[in-house]
PDB file of C-alpha atoms and ligand atoms in Angstrom:
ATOM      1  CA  UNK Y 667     -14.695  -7.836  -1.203  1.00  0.00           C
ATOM      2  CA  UNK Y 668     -15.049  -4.274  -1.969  1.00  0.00           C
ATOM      3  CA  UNK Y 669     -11.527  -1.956  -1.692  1.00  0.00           C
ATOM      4  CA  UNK Y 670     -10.343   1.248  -2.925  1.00  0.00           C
ATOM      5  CA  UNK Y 671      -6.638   1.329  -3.690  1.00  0.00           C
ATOM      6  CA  UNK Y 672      -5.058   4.779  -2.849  1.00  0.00           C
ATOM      7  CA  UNK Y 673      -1.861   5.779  -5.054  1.00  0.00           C
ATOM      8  CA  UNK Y 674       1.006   8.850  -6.094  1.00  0.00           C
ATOM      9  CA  UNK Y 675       2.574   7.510  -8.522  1.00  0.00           C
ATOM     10  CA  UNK Y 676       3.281   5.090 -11.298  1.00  0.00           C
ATOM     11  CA  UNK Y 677       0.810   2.640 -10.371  1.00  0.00           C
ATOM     12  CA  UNK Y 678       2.834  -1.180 -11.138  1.00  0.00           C
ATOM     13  CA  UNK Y 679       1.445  -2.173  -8.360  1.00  0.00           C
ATOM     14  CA  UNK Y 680      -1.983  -1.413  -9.047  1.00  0.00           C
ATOM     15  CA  UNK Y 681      -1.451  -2.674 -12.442  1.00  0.00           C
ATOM     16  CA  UNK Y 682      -1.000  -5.982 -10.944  1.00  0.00           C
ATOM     17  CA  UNK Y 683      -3.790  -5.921  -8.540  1.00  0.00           C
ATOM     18  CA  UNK Y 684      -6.365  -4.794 -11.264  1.00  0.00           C
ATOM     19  CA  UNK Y 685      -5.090  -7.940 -13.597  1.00  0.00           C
ATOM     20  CA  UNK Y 686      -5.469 -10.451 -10.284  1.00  0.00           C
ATOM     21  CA  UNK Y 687      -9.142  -8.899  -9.100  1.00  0.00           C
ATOM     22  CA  UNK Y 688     -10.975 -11.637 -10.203  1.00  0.00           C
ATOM     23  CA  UNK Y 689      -8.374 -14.345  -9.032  1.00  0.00           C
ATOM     24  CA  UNK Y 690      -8.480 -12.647  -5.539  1.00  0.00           C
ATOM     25  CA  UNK Y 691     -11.826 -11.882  -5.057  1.00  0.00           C
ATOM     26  CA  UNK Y 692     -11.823  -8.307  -4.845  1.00  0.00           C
ATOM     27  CA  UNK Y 693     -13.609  -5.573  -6.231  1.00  0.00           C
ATOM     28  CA  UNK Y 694     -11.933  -2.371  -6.973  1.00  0.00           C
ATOM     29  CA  UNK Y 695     -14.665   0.414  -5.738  1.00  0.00           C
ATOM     30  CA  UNK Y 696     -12.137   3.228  -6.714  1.00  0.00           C
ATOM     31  CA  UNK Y 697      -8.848   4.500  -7.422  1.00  0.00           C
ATOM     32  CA  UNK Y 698      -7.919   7.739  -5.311  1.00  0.00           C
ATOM     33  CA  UNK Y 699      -4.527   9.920  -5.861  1.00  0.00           C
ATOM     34  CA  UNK Y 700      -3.395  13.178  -4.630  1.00  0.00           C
ATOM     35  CA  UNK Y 701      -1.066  13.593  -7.205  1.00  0.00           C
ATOM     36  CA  UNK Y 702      -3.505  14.725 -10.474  1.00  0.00           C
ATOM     37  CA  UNK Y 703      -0.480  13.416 -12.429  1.00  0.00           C
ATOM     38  CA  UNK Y 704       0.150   9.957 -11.463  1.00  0.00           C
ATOM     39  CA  UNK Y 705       0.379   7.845 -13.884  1.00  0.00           C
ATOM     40  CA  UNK Y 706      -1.616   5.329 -11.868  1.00  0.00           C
ATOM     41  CA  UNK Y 707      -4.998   7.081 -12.568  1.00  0.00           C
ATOM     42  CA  UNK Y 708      -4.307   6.232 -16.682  1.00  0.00           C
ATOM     43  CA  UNK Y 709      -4.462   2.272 -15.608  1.00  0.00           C
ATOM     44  CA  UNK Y 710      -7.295   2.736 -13.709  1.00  0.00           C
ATOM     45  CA  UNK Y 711      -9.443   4.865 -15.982  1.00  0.00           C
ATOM     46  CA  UNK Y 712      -8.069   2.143 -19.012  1.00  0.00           C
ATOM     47  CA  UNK Y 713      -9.664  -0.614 -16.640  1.00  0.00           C
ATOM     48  CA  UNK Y 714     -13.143   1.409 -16.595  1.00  0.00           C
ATOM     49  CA  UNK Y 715     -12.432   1.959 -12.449  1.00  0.00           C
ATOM     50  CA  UNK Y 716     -13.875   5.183 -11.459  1.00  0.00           C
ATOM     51  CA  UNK Y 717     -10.824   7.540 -10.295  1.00  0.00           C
ATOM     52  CA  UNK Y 718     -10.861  10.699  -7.355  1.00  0.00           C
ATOM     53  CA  UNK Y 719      -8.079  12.935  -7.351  1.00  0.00           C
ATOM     54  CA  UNK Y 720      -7.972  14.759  -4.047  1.00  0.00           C
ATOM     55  CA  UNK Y 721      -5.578  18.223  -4.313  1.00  0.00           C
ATOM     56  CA  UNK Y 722      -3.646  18.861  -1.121  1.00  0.00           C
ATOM     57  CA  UNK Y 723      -2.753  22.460  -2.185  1.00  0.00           C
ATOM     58  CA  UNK Y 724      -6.638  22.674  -1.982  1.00  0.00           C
ATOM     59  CA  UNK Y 725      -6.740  22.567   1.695  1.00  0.00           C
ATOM     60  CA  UNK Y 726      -5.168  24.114   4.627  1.00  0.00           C
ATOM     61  CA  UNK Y 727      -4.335  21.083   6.924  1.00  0.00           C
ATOM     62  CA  UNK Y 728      -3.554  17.388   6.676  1.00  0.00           C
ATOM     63  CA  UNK Y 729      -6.565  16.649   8.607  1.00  0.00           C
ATOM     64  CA  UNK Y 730      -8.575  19.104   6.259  1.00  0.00           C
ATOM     65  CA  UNK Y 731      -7.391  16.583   3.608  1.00  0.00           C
ATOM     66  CA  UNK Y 732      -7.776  13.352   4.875  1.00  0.00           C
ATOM     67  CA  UNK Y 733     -11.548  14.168   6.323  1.00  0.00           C
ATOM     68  CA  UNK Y 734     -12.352  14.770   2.343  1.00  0.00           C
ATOM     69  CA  UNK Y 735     -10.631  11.275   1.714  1.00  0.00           C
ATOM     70  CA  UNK Y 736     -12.663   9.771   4.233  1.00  0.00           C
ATOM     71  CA  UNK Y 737     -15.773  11.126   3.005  1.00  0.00           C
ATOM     72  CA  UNK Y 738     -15.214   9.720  -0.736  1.00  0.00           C
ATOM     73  CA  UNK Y 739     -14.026   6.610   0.817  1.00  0.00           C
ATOM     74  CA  UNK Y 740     -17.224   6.296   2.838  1.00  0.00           C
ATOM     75  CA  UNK Y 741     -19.539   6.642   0.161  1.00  0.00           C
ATOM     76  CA  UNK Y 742     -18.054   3.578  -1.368  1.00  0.00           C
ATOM     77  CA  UNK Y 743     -18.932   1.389   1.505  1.00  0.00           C
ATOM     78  CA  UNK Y 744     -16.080  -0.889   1.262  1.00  0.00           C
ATOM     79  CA  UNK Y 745     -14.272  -3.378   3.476  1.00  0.00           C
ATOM     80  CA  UNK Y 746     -10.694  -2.841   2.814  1.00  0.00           C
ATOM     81  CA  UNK Y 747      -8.241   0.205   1.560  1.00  0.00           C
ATOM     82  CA  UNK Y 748      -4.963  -0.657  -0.433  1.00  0.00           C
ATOM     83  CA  UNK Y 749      -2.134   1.843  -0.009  1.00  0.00           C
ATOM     84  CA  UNK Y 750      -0.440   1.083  -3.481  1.00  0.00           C
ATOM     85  CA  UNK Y 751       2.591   3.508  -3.622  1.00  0.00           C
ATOM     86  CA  UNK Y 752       0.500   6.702  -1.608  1.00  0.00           C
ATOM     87  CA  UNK Y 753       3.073   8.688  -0.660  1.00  0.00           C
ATOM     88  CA  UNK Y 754       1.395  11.105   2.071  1.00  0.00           C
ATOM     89  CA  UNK Y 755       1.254  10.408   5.774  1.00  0.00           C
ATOM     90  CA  UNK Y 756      -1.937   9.537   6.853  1.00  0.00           C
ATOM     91  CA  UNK Y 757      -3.499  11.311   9.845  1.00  0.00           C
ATOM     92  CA  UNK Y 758      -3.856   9.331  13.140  1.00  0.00           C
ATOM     93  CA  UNK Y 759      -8.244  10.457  13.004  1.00  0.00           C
ATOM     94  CA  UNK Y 760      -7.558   8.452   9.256  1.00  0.00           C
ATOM     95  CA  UNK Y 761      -5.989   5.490  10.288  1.00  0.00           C
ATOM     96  CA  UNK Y 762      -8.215   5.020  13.788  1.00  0.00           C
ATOM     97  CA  UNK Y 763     -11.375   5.352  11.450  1.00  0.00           C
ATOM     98  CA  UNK Y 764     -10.192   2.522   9.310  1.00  0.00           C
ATOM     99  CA  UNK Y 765      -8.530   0.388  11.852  1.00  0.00           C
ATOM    100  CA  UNK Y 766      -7.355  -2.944  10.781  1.00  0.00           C
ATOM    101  CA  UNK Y 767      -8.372  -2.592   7.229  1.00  0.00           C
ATOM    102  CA  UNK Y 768      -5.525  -1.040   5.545  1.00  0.00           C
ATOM    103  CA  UNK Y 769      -2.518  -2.865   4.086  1.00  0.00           C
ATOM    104  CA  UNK Y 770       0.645  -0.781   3.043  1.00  0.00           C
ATOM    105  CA  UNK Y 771       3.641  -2.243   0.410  1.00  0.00           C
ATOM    106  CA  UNK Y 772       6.532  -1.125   1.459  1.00  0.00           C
ATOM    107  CA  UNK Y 773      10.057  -1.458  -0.637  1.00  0.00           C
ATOM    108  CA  UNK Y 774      12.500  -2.157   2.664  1.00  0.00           C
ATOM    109  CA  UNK Y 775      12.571  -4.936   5.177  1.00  0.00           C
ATOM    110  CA  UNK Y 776      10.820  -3.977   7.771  1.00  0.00           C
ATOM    111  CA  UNK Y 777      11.837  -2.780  10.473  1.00  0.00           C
ATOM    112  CA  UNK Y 778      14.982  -1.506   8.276  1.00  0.00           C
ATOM    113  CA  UNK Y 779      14.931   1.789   6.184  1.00  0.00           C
ATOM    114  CA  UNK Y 780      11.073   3.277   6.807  1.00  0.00           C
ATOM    115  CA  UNK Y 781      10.183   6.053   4.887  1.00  0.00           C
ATOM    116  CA  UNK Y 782      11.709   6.935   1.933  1.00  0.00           C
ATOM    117  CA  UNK Y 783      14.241   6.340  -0.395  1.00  0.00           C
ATOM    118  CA  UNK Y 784      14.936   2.898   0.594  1.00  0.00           C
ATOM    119  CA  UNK Y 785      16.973   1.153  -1.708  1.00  0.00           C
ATOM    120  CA  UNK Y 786      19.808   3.597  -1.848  1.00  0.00           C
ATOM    121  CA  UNK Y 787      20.050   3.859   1.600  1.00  0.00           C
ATOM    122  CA  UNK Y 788      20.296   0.049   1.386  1.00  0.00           C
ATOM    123  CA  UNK Y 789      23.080   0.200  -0.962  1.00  0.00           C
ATOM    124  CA  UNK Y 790      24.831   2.985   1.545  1.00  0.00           C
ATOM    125  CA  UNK Y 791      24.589   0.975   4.142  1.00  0.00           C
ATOM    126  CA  UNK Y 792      26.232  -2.028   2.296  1.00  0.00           C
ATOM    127  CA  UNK Y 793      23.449  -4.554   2.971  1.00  0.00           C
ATOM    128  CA  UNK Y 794      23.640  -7.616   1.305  1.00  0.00           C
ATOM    129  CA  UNK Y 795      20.391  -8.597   1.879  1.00  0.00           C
ATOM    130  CA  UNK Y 796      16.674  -5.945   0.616  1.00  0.00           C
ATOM    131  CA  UNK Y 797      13.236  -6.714   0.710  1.00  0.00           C
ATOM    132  CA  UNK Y 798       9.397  -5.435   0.621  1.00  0.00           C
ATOM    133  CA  UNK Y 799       7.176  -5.799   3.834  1.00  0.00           C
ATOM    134  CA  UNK Y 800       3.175  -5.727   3.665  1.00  0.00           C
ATOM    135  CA  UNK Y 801       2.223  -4.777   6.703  1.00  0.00           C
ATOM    136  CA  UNK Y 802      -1.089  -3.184   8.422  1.00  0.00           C
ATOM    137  CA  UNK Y 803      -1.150   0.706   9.047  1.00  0.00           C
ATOM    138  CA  UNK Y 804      -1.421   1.738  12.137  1.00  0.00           C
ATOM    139  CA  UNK Y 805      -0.237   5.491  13.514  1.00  0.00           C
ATOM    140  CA  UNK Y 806       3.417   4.400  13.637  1.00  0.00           C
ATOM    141  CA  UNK Y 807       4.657   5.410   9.859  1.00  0.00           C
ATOM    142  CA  UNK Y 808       5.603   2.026   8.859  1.00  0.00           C
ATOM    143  CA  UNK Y 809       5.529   0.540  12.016  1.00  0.00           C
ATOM    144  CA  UNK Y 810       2.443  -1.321  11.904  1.00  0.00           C
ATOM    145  CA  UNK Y 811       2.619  -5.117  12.744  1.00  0.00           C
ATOM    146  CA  UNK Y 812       4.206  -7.094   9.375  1.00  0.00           C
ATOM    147  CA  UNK Y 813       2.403  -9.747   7.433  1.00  0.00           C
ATOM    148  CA  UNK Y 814       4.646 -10.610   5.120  1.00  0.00           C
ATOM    149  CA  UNK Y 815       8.093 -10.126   3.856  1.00  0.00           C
ATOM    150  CA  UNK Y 816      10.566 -11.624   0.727  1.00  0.00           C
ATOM    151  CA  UNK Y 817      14.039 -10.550  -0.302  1.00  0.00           C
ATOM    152  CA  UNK Y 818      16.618 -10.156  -2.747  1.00  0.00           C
ATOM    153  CA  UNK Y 819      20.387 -10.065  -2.817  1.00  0.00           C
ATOM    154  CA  UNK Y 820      22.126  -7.142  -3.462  1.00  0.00           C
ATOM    155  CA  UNK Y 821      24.990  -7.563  -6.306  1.00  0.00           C
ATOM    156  CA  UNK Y 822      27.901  -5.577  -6.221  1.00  0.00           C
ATOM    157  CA  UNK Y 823      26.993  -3.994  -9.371  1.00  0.00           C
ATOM    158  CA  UNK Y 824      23.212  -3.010  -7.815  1.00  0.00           C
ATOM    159  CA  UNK Y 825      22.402   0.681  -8.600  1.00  0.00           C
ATOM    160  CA  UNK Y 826      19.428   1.986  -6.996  1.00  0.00           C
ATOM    161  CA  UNK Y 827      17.304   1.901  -9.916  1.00  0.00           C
ATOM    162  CA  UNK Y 828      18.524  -2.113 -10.722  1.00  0.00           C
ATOM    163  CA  UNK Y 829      17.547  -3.036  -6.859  1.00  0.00           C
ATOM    164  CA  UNK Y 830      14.122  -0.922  -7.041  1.00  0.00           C
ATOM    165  CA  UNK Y 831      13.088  -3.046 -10.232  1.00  0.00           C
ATOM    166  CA  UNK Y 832      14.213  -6.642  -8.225  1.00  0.00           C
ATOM    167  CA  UNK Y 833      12.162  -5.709  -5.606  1.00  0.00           C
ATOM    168  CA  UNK Y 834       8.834  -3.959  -7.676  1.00  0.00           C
ATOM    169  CA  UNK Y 835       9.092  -7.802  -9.081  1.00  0.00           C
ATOM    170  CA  UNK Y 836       8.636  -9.325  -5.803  1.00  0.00           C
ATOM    171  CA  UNK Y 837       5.996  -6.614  -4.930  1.00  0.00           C
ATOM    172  CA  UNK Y 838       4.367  -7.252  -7.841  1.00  0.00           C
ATOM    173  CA  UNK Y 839       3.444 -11.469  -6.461  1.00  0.00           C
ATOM    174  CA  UNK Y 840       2.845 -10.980  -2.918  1.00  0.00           C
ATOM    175  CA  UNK Y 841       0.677  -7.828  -2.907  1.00  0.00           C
ATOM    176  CA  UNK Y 842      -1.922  -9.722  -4.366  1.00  0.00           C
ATOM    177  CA  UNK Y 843      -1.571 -12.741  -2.541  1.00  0.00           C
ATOM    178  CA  UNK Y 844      -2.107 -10.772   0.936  1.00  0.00           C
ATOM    179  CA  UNK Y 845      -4.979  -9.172  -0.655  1.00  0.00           C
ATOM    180  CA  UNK Y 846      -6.184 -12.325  -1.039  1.00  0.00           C
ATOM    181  CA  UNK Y 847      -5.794 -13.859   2.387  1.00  0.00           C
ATOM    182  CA  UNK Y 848      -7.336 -10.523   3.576  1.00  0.00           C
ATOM    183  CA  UNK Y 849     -10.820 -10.573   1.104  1.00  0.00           C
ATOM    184  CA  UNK Y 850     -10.909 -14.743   2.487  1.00  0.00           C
ATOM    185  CA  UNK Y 851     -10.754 -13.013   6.129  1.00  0.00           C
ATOM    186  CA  UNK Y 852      -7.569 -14.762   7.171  1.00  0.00           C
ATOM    187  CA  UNK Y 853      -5.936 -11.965   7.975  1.00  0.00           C
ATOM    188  CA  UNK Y 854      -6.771  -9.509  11.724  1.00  0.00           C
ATOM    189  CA  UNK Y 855      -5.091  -6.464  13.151  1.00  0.00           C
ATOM    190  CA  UNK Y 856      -5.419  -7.410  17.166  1.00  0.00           C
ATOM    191  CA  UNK Y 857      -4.057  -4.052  18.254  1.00  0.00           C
ATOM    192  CA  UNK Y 858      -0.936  -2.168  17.119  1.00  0.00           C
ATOM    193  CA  UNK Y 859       1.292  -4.388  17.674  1.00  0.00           C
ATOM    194  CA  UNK Y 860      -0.389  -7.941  16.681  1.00  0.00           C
ATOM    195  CA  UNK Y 861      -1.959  -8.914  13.507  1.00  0.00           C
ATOM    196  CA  UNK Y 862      -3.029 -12.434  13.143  1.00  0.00           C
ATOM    197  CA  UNK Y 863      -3.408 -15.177   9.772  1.00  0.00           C
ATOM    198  CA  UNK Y 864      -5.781 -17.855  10.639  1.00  0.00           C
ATOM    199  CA  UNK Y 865      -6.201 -16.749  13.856  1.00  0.00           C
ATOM    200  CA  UNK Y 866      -2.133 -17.546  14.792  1.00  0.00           C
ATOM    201  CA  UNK Y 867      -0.433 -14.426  15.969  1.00  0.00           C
ATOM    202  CA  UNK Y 868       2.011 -13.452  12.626  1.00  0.00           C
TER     203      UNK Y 868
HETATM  204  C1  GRF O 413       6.556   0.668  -4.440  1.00  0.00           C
HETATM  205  O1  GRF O 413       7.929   0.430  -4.329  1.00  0.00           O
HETATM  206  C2  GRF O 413       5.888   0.516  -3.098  1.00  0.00           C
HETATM  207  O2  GRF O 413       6.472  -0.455  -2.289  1.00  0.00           O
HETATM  208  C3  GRF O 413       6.094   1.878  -2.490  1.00  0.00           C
HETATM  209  O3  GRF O 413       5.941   2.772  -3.554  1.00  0.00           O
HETATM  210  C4  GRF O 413       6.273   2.121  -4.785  1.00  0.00           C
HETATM  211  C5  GRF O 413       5.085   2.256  -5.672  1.00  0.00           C
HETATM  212  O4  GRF O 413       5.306   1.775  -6.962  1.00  0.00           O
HETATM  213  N1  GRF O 413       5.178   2.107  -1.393  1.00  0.00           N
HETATM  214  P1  GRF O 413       4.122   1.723  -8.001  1.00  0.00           P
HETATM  215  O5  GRF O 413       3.462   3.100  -8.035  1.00  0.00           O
HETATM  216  O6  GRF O 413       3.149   0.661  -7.540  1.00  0.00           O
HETATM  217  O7  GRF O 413       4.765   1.371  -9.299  1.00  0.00           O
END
């Protein structure tokens, strides 16, 4: 299955994806940033996968931006689009045009800490108990129904940075393996609430 992976950052997570491709059956049309200096775009371009780097300072509203994402992502006529550490809201006109085939990481669990800086504001609020969440996008900022979650305990001696590397470890398995049940069609967003594996309600 064709997918473009969309990324800010770093890129460990794409990193991953790129080395599982084969294993998953998916074919990486393109890697798109709006950040001209993630690091991500490196790993793509060492992995020969063509690379888009969409400025935002370049245009005057978020929907002025995501209308020029949508028109690279059309042209690549693909099936599914990875958010792999993209770190810009997407526009509700984005996320109806794609509905039901985008899958987000994200480093909390779900419905705990969305949006940003999630592992200290674990630690703050003296959980015991962090996790990632893959879940579909739909117009709720990570709200979108969950597929899949795992955890990790929090130590006493946890700093932020210690907790973000336990969980980039987890992300770093299950990403692909919910890529996977999505390119072998196993996976359906129903409507915003209900997303379905094998046809049972998740
Ligand atoms: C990950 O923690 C992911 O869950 C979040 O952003 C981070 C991206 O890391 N959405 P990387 O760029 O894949 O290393």
């Amino acid at each position: 299955m064709k997918a473009v992976i969309l990324i800010s950052g770093n890129g460990s997570n794409l990193q991953t994806i790129i080395e599982n491709a084969d294993r998953i059956d998916l074919q990486i049309s393109c890697v798109i940033s709006n950040n001209k200096n993630a690091f991500g775009l490196k790993r793509a371009k060492s992995s020969k996968i063509q690379t888009y780097i969409i400025e935002p300072e370049l245009f005057n509203s978020k929907e002025a931006f995501d209308k020029e994402l949508i028109s690279i992502i059309d042209r690549q006529e693909v099936e599914l689009l990875i958010l792999a550490g993209y770190m810009r809201i997407l526009t509700p006109l984005f996320v109806s045009h794609y509905f039901g085939k985008i899958l987000n990481i994200h480093p909390s669990l779900l419905p705990k800490f969305p949006g940003l800086n999630t592992h200290q504001r674990a630690i703050d609020a003296s959980e015991k108990v962090h996790g990632v969440s893959i879940h579909f996008v739909t117009k709720e900022l990570d709200g979108g129904p969950l597929i899949y979650q795992d955890s990790v305990i929090i130590d006493n001696s946890d700093t932020e940075k210690t907790l973000s590397m336990k969980v980039l470890k987890k992300e770093h398995v299950i990403y692909s393996k919910v890529i996977h049940w999505y390119t072998q069609r196993r996976l359906n967003l129903i409507d915003d609430k209900t997303a379905t594996l094998d046809g049972k309600i998740i």
